[in-house]
CSV table of C-alpha atoms and ligand atoms in Angstrom, one decimal:
chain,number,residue,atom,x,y,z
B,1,UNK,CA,53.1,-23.8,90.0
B,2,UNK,CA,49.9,-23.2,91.0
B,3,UNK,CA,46.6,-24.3,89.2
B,4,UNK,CA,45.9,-20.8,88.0
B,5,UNK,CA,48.6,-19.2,87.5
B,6,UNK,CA,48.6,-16.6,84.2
B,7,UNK,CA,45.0,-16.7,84.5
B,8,UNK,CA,42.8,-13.6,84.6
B,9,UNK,CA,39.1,-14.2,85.3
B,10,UNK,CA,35.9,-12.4,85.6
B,11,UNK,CA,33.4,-14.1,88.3
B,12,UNK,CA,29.8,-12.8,87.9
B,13,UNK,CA,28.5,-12.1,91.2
B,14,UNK,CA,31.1,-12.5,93.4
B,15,UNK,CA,29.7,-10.4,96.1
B,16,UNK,CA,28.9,-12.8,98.1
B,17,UNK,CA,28.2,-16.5,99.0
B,18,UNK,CA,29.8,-18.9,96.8
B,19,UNK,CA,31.3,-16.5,93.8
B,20,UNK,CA,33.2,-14.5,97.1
B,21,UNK,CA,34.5,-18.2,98.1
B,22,UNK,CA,35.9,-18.7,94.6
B,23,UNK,CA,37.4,-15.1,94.4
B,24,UNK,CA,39.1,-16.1,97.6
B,25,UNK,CA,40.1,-19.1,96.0
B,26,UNK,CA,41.4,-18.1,93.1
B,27,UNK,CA,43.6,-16.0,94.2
B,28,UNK,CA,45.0,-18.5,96.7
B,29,UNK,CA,45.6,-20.2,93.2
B,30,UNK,CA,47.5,-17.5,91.5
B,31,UNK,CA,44.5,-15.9,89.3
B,32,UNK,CA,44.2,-12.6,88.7
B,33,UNK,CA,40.9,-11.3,89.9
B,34,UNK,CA,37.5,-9.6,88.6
B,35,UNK,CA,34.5,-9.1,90.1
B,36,UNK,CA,31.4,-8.3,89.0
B,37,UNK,CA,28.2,-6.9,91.2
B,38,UNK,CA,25.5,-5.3,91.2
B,39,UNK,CA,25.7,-4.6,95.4
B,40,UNK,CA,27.0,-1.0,96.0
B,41,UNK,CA,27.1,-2.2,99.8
B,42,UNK,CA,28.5,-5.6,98.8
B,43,UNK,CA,31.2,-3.9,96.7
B,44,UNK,CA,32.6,-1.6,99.6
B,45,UNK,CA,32.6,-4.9,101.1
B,46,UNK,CA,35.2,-6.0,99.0
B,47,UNK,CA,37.0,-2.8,98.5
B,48,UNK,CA,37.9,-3.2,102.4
B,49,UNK,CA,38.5,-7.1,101.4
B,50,UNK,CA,40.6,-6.8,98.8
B,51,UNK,CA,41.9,-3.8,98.1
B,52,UNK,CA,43.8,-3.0,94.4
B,53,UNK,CA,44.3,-6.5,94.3
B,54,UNK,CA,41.0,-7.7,92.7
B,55,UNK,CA,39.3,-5.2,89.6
B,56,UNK,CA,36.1,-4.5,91.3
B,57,UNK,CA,32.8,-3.2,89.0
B,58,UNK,CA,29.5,-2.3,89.5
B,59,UNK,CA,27.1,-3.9,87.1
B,60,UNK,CA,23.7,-5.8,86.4
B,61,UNK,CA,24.3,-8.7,84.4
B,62,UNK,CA,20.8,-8.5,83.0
B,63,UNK,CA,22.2,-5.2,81.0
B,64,UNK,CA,24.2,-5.7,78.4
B,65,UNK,CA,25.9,-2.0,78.5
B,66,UNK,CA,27.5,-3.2,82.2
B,67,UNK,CA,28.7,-6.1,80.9
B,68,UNK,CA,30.7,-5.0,77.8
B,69,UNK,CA,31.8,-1.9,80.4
B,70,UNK,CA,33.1,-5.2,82.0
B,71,UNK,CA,35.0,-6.1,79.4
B,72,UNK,CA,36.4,-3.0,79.0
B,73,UNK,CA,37.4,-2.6,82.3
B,74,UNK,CA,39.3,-6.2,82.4
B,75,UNK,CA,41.0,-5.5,79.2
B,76,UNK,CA,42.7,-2.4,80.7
B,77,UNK,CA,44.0,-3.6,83.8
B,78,UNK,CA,44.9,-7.3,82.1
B,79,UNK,CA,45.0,-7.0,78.6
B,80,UNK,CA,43.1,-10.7,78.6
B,81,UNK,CA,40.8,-13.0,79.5
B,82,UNK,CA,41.1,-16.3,80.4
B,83,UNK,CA,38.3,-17.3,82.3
B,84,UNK,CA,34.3,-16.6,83.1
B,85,UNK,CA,32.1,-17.5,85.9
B,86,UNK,CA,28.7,-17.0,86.3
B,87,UNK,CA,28.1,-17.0,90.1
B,88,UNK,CA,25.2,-14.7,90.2
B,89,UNK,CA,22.0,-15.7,91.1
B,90,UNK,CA,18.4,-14.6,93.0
B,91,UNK,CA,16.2,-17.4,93.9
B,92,UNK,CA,12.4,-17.7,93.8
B,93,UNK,CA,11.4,-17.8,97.7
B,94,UNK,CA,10.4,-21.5,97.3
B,95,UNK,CA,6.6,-20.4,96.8
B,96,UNK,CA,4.4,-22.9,95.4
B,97,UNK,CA,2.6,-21.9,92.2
B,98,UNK,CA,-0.6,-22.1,93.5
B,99,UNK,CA,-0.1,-19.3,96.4
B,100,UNK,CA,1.6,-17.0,93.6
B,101,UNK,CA,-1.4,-14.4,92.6
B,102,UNK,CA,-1.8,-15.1,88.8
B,103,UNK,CA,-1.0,-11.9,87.8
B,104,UNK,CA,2.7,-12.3,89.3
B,105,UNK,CA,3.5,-14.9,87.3
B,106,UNK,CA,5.0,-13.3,84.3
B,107,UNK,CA,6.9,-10.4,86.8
B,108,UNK,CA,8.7,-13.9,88.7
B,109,UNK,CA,8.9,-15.5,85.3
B,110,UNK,CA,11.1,-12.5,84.1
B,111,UNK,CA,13.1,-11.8,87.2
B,112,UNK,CA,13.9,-14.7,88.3
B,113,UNK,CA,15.5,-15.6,84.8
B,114,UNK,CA,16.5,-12.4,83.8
B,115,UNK,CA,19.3,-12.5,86.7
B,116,UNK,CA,19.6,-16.5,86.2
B,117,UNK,CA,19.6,-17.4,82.6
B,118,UNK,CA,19.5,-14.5,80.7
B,119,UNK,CA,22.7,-13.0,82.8
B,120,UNK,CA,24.5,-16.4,81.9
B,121,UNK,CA,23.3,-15.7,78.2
B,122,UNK,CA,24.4,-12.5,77.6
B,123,UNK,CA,27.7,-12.7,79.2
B,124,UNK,CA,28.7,-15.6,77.0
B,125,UNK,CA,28.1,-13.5,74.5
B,126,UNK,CA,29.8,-10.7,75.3
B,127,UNK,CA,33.0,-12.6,76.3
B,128,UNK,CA,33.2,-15.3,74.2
B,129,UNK,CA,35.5,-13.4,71.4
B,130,UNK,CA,38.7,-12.6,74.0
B,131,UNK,CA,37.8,-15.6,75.2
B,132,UNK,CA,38.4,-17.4,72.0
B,133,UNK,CA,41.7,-15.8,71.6
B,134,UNK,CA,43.1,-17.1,75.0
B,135,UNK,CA,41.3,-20.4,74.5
B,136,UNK,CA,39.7,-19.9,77.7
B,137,UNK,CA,36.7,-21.4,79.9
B,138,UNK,CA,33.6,-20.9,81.3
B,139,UNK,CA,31.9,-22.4,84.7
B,140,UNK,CA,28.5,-21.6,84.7
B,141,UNK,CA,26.3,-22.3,88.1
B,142,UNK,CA,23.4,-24.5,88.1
B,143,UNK,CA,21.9,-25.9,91.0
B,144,UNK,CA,20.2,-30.0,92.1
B,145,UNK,CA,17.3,-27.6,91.8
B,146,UNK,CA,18.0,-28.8,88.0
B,147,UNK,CA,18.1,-32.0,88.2
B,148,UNK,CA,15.2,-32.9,90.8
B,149,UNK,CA,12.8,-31.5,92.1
B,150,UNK,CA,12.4,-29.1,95.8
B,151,UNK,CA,15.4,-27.2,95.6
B,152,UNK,CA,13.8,-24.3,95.1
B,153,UNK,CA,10.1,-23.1,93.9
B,154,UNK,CA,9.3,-23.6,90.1
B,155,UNK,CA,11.0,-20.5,88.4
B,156,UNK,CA,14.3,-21.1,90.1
B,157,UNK,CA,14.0,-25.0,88.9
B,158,UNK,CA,13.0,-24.3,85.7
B,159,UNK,CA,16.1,-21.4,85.6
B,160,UNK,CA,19.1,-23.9,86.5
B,161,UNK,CA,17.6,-26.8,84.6
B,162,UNK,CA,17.9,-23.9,81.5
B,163,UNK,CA,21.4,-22.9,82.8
B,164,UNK,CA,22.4,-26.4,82.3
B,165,UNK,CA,21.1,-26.8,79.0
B,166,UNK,CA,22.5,-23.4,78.0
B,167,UNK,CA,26.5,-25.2,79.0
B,168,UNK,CA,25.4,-28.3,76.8
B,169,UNK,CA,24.6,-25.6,73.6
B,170,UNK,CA,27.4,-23.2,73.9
B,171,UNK,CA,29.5,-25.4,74.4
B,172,UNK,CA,28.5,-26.9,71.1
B,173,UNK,CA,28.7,-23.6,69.7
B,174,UNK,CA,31.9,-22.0,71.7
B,175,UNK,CA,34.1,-25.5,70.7
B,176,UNK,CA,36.6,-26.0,69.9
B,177,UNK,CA,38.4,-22.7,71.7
B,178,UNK,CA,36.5,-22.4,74.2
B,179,UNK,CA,35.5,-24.9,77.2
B,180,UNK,CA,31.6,-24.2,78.6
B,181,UNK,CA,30.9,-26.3,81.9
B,182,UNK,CA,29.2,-25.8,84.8
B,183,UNK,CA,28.8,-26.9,88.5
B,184,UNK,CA,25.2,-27.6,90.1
B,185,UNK,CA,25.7,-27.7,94.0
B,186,UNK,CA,23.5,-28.3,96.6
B,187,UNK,CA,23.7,-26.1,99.5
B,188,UNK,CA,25.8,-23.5,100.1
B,189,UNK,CA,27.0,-22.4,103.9
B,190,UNK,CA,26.8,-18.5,103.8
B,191,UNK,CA,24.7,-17.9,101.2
B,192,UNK,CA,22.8,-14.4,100.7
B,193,UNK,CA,20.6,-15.2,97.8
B,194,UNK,CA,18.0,-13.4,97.9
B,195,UNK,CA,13.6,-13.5,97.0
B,196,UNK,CA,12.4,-11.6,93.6
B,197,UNK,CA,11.2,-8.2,94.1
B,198,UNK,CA,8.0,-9.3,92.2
B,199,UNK,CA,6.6,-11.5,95.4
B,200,UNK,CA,8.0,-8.8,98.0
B,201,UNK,CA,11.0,-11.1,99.3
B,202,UNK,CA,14.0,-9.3,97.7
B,203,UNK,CA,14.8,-8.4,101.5
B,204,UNK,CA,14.3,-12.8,102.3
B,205,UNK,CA,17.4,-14.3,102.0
B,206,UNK,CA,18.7,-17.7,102.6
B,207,UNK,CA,21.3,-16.7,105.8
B,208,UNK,CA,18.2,-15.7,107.3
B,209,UNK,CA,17.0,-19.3,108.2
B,210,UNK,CA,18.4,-20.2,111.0
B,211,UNK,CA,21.6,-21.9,110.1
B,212,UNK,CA,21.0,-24.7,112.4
B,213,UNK,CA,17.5,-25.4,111.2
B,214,UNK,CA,19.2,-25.9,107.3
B,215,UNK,CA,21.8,-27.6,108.4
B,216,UNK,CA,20.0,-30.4,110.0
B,217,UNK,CA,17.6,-30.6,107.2
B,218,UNK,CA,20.3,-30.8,104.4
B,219,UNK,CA,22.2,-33.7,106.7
B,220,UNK,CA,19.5,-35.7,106.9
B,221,UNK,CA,19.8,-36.0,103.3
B,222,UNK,CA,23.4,-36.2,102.4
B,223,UNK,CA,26.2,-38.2,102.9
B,224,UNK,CA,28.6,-36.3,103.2
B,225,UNK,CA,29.0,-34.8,107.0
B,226,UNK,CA,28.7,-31.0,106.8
B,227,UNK,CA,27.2,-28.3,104.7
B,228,UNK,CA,29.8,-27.1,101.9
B,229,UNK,CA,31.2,-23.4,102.6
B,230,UNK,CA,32.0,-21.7,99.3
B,231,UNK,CA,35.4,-22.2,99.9
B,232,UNK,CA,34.7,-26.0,99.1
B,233,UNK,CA,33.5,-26.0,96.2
B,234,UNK,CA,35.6,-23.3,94.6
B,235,UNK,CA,38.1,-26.2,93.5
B,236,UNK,CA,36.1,-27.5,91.0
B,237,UNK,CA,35.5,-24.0,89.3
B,238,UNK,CA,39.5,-23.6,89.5
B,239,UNK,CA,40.0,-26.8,87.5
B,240,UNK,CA,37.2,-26.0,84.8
B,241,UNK,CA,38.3,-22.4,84.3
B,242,UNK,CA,42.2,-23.6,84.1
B,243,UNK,CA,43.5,-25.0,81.3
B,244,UNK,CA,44.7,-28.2,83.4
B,245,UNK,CA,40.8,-28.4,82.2
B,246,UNK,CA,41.6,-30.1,78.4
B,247,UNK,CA,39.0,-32.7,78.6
B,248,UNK,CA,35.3,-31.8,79.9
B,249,UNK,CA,33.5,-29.2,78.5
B,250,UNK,CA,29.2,-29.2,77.8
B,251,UNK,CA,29.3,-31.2,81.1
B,252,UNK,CA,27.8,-30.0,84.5
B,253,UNK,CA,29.9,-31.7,87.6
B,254,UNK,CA,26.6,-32.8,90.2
B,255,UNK,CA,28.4,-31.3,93.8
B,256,UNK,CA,25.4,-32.9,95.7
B,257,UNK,CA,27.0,-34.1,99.0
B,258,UNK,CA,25.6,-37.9,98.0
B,259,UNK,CA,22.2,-35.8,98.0
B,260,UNK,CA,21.2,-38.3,94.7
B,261,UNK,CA,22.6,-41.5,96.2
B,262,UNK,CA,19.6,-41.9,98.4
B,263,UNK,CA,16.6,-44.1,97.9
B,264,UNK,CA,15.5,-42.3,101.4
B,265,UNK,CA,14.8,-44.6,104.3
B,266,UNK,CA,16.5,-43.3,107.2
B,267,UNK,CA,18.0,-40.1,108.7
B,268,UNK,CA,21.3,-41.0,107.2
B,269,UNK,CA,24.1,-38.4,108.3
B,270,UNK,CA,22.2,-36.7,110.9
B,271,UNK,CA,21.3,-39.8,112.7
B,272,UNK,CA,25.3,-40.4,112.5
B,273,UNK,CA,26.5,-37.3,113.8
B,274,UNK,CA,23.5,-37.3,116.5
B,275,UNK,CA,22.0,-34.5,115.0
Q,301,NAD,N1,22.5,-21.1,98.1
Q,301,NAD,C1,22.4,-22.3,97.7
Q,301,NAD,O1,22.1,-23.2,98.5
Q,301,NAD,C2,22.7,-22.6,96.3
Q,301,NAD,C3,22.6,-23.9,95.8
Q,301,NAD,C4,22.8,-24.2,94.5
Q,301,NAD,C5,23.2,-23.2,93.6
Q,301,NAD,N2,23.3,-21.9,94.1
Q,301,NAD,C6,23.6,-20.9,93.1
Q,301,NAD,O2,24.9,-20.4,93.4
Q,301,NAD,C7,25.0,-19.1,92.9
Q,301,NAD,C8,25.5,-18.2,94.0
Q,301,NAD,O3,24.5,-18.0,95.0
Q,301,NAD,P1,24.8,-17.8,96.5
Q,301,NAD,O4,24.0,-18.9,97.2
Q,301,NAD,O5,26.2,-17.7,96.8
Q,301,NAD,O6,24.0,-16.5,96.8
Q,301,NAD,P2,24.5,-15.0,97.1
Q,301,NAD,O7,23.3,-14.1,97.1
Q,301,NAD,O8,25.3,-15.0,98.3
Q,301,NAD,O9,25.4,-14.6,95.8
Q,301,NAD,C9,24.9,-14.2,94.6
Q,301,NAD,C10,25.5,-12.9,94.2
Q,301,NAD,O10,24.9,-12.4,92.9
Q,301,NAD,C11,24.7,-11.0,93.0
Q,301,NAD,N3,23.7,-10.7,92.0
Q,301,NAD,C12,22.3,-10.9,92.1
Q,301,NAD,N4,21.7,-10.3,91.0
Q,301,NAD,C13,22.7,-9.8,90.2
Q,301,NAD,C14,22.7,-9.0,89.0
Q,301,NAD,N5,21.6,-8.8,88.4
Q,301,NAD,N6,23.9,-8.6,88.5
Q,301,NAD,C15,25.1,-8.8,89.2
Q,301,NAD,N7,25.1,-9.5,90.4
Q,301,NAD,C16,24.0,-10.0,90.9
Q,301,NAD,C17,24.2,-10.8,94.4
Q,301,NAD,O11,24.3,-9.5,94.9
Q,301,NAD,C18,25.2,-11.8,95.2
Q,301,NAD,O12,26.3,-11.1,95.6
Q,301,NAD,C19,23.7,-18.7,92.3
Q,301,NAD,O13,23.6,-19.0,90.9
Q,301,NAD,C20,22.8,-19.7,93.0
Q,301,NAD,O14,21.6,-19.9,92.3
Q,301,NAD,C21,23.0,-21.6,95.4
């Protein structure tokens, strides 16, 4: 038996970086597979990955005729719905508000959470009635970027701090049928997220740091020795979105490395390892 087994789930941007690691996952753990994403070239991707054994569509989650499309697509090759992740996600580029040009703010303001709250929003909404009848889940992704501050600029903060509050309400709203938690990690190995299109950085994306350079930075600030692949913290979304899953929900689980259990002194980690 394996932890999701007889589950069918939708993952919201699972293109790449961490909702690809939980697709992988998940079927590892017996789920049958959707994906949704808005990357033609990410999709082919997949196609070549997967093959007919994840439902692959092309969709914005900020449009609410791609979604219920979605839905209609999942219904047909399942029949049902047990399960909803929201891995999608753009970031901000980490630009202080003072060096954004005043009359960006508003075209960050809506990109930015269009794709990262509004997305989250509107697919609760359109999935919470088959949902319902399955008495499914949903994981939600928020960030440490919610909870403290320099993980990202100040509409990417401000848009997983209202991620997280948005799992607290629905899941007030969605109970007692349907489960609504969420994960906030901290770095991600792999990760493609890319800039808003409004500061010119939709082509900027996090792989293009050098992966040493983060590394080192994000080690000497955990505990934990490495920087988490997707593939690591795709366990925790497989026990939210199963129904092993019958006693959390309006909670998001902090996957921080140890980030918070500093009050910083030394080099921690990296000093360890001899980074
Ligand atoms: N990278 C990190 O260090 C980090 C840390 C904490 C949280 N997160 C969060 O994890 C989630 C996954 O990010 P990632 O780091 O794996 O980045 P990623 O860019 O590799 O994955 C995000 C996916 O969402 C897709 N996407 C973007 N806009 C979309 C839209 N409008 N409709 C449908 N799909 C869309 C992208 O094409 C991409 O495939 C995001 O919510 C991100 O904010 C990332």
């Amino acid at each position: 038996m394996q932890m999701l087994d007889d589950h069918v789930v939708l993952i919201l941007g699972g293109g790449s970086g961490l909702g690809l690691g939980i697709a992988r996952h998940f079927l590892g753990e017996g789920a049958r597979v959707a994906i949704l994403e808005i990357s033609e070239n990410k999709l082919t991707d997949l196609a070549t990955e997967f093959g007919d054994d994840v439902l692959l569509v092309q969709g914005d989650v900020t449009r609410i005729e791609d979604l219920e499309a979605a839905r209609t697509a999942v219904l047909e090759r399942f029949g049902r719905i047990d399960a909803l992740i929201g891995a999608q996600g753009i970031f901000d580029g980490n630009i202080p508000l003072r060096d954004i040009p005043t009359e960006q703010i508003e075209k960050v303001f809506d990109e930015v959470l269009h794709v990262d709250v509004l997305g989250y929003i509107l697919a609760a909404r359109v999935f919470v009635d088959e949902l319902e009848k399955t008495d499914g889940a949903i994981v939600f992704t928020s960030s440490t970027a919610a909870y403290a501050a320099d993980g990202g600029g100040l509409f990417y903060t401000a848009a997983k701090g209202a991620v997280r509050s948005v799992i607290n309400q629905l899941a007030f709203e969605f109970a007692p049928k349907v489960r609504v938690n969420g994960v906030a990690p901290s770095g991600i190995a792999g990760s493609q997220l890319q800039g808003p299109r409004a500061l010119g950085l939709e082509n900027n994306k996090q792989s293009d740091i050098p992966v040493e350079d983060f590394t080192n930075q994000f080690l000497s600030l955990t505990l934990t020795p490495t920087l988490p692949t997707p593939e690591e913290y795709a366990p925790l979304y497989a026990y939210l979105a199963s129904r092993h899953n019958t006693t959390m929900t309006g909670q998001t689980i902090i996957a921080d490395q140890g980030l918070f259990n500093r009050a910083v002194i030394s080099n921690g980690v990296a000093d360890r390892v001899g980074q």
